[in-house]
Short mmCIF file of C-alpha atoms in Angstrom, two decimals:
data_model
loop_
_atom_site.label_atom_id
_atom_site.label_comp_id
_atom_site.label_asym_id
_atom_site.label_seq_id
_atom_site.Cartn_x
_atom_site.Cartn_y
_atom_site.Cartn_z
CA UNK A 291 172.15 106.93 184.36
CA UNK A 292 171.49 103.69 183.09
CA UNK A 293 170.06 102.56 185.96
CA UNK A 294 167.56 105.09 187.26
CA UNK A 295 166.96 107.39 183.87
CA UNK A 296 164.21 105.53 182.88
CA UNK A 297 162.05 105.18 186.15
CA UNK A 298 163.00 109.15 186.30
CA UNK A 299 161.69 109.87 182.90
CA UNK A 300 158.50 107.74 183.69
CA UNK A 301 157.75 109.40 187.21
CA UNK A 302 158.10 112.73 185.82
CA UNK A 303 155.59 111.79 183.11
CA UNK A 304 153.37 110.59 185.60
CA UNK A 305 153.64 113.32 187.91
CA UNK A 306 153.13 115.69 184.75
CA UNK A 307 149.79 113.95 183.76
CA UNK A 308 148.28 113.92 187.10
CA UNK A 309 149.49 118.07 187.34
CA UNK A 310 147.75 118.74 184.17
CA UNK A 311 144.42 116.10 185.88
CA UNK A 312 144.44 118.65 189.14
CA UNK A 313 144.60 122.12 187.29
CA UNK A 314 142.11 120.65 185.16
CA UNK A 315 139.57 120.26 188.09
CA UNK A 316 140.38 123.52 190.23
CA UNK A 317 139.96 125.21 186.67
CA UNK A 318 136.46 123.90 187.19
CA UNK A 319 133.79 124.81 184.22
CA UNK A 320 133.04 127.86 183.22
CA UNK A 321 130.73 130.06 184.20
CA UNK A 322 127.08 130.70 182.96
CA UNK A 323 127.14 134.41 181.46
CA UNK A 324 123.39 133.58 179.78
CA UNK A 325 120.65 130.69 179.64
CA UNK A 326 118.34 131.07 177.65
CA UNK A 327 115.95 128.21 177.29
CA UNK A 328 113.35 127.85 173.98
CA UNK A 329 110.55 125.77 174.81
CA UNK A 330 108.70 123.65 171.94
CA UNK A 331 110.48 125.02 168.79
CA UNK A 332 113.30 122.32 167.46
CA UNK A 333 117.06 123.68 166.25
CA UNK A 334 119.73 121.62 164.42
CA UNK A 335 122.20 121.50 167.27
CA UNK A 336 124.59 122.95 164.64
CA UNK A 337 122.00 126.34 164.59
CA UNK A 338 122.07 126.65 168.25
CA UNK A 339 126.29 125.93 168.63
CA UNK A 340 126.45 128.62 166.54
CA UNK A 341 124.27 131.06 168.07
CA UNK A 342 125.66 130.50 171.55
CA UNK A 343 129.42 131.38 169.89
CA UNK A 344 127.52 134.83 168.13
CA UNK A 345 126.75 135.49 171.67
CA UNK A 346 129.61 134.86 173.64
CA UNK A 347 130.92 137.17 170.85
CA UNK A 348 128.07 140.11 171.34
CA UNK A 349 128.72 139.93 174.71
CA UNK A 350 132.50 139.99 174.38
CA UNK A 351 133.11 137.03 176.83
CA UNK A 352 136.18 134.23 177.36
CA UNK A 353 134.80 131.05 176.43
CA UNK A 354 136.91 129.14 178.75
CA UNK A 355 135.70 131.69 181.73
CA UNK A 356 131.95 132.04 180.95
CA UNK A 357 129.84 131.14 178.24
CA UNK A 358 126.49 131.32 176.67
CA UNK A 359 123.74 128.36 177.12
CA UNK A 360 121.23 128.21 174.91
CA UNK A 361 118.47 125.02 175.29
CA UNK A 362 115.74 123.77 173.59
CA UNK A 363 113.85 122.33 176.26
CA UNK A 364 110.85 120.49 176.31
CA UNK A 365 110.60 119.31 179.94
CA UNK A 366 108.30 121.14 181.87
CA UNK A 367 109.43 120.35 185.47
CA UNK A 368 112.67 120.87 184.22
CA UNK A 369 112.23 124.60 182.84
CA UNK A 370 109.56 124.88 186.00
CA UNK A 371 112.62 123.85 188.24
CA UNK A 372 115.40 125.98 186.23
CA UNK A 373 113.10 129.18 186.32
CA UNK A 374 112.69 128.77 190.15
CA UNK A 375 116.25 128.56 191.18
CA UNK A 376 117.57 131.06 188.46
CA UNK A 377 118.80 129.56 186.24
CA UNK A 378 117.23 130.38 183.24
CA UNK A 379 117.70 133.75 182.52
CA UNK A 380 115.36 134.23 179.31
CA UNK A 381 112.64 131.43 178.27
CA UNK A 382 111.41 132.23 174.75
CA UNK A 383 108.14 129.82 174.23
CA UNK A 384 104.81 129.82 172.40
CA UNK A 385 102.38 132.27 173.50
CA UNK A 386 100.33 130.07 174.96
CA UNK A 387 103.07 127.85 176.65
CA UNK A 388 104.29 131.26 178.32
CA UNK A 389 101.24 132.72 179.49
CA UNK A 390 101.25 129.32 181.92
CA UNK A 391 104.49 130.21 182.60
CA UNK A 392 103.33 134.33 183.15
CA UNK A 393 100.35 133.17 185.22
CA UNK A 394 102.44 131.70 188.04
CA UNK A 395 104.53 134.92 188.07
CA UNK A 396 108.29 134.06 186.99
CA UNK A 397 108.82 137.05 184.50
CA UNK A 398 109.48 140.64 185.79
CA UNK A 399 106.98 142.95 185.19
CA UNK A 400 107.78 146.36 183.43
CA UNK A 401 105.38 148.16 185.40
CA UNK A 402 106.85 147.51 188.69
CA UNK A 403 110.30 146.53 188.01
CA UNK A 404 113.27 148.42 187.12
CA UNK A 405 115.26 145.65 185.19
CA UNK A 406 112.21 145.63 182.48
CA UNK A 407 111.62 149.29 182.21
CA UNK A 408 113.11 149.13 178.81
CA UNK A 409 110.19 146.60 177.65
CA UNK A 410 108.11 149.69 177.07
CA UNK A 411 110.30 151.23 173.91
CA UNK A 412 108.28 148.41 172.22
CA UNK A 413 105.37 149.00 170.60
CA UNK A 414 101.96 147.91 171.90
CA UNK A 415 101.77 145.17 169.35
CA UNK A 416 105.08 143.44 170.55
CA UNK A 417 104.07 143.78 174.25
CA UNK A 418 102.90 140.33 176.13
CA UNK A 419 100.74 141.02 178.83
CA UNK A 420 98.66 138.61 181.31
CA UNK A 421 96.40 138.16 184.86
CA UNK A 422 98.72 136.96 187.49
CA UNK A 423 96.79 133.73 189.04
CA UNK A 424 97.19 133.62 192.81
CA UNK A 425 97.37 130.28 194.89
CA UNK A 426 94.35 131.41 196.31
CA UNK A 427 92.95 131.30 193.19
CA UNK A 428 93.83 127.99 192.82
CA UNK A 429 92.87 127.02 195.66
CA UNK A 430 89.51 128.39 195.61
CA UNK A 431 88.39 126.70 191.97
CA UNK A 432 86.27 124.17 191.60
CA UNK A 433 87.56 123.43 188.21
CA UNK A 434 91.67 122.91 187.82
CA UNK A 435 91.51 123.20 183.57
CA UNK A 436 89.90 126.67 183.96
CA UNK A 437 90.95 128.59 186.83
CA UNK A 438 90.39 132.25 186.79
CA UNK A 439 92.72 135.20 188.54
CA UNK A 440 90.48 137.57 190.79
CA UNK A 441 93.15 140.19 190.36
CA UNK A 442 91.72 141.63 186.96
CA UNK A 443 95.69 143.84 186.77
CA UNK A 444 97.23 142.70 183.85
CA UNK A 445 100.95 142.29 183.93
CA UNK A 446 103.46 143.29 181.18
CA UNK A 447 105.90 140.59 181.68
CA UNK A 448 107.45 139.82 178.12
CA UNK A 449 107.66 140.61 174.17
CA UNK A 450 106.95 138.66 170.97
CA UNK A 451 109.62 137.80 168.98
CA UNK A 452 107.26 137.91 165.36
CA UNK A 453 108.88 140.15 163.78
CA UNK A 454 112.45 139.19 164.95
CA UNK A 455 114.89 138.80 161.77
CA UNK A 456 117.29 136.95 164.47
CA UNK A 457 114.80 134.48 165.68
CA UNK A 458 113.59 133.45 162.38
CA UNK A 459 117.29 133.13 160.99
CA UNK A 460 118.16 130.87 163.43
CA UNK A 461 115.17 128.96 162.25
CA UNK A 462 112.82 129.54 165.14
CA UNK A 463 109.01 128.33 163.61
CA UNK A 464 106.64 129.31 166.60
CA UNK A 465 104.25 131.34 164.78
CA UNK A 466 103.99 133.84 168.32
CA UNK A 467 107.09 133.63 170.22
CA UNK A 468 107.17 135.24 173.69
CA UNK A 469 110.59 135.97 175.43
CA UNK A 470 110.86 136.63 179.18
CA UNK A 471 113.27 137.57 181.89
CA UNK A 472 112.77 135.43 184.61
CA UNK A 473 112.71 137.78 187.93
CA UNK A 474 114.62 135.07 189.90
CA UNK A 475 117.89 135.88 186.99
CA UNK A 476 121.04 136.51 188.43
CA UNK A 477 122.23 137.80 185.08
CA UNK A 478 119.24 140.86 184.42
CA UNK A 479 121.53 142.73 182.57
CA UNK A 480 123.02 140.34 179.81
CA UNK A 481 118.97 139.10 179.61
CA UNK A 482 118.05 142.46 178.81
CA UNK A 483 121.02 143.16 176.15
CA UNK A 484 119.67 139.77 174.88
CA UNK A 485 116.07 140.80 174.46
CA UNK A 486 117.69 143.82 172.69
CA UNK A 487 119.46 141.79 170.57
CA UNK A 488 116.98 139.45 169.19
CA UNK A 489 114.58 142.76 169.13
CA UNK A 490 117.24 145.02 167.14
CA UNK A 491 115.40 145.09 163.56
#
């Protein structure tokens, strides 16, 4: 006892801390339920902590399974990149900053797809639409600042948030908000519950 106790007691600690390390990393993080990225409006990081928890909350989830992500991102090959690969699953931005984003095509579009349908319970003045501009179009204009779509079809591909109590309680000061779902989302339904949440008054 007095001779081996104490290197006992100290392996067992030290087997005990690097337990505790290893179930730590196969926990892993957890999961993305929602991203939603705001582009060019600025949040007290307290504002946006404690929408993500109303959220996780709404959407009745275990923080330390999946969680809520909400950015304010300014970054443009960064929310360019993230609505590529899917990972945002609603951008809210200016009306102007999203129609660049609506030109290329990332949002869903209620008149051809199902996971949008719901977009047209809104009235006409809360509906975003836009020309989608075609790499051929790029490609064939002479002028890159003022490219125009040949495809006159306007797509309905997001609402404004104007007249959304939630957005302006949170503190949101884009005088025209737009919010999207980003067809590449692997989370279509929680966007949508979103859009209804933040559309609800």
């Amino acid at each position: 006892k007095d001779y081996y106790l104490k290197a006992v007691l100290i392996g067992v600690l030290i087997l005990v801390l690097v337990g505790i390390q290893v179930f730590d990393m196969m926990k892993g993080k957890p999961d993305h339920a929602l991203y939603v990225a705001i582009q060019d409006d600025v949040f007290e990081d307290e504002t946006i902590a404690a929408l993500e928890d109303t959220l996780e909350e709404y959407y009745d989830l275990n923080p330390d399974q999946e969680i809520v992500r909400v950015s304010v991102a300014g970054d443009v090959s960064q929310i360019q990149t993230y609505l590529y690969t899917g990972t945002i699953d609603v951008l809210i931005a200016s009306e102007e900053q999203f129609q660049k984003w609506a030109e290329s095509g990332y949002f869903f579009d209620a008149g051809r797809d199902s996971e949008v349908k719901f977009y047209e319970n809104y009235d006409e003045k809360y509906q975003f639409r836009t020309k989608y501009i075609s790499g051929e179009d790029v490609r064939e204009s002479e002028d890159r600042n003022s490219i125009q779509a040949s495809d006159m079809t306007e797509y309905y591909c997001g609402v404004y948030l104007t007249d959304s109590e939630k957005y302006r309680q949170i503190g949101g000061y884009l005088e025209k908000p737009v919010a999207g779902i980003a067809n590449a989302t692997k989370q279509s339904e929680r966007a949508k519950e979103f859009i209804e949440y933040m559309m609800d008054n």
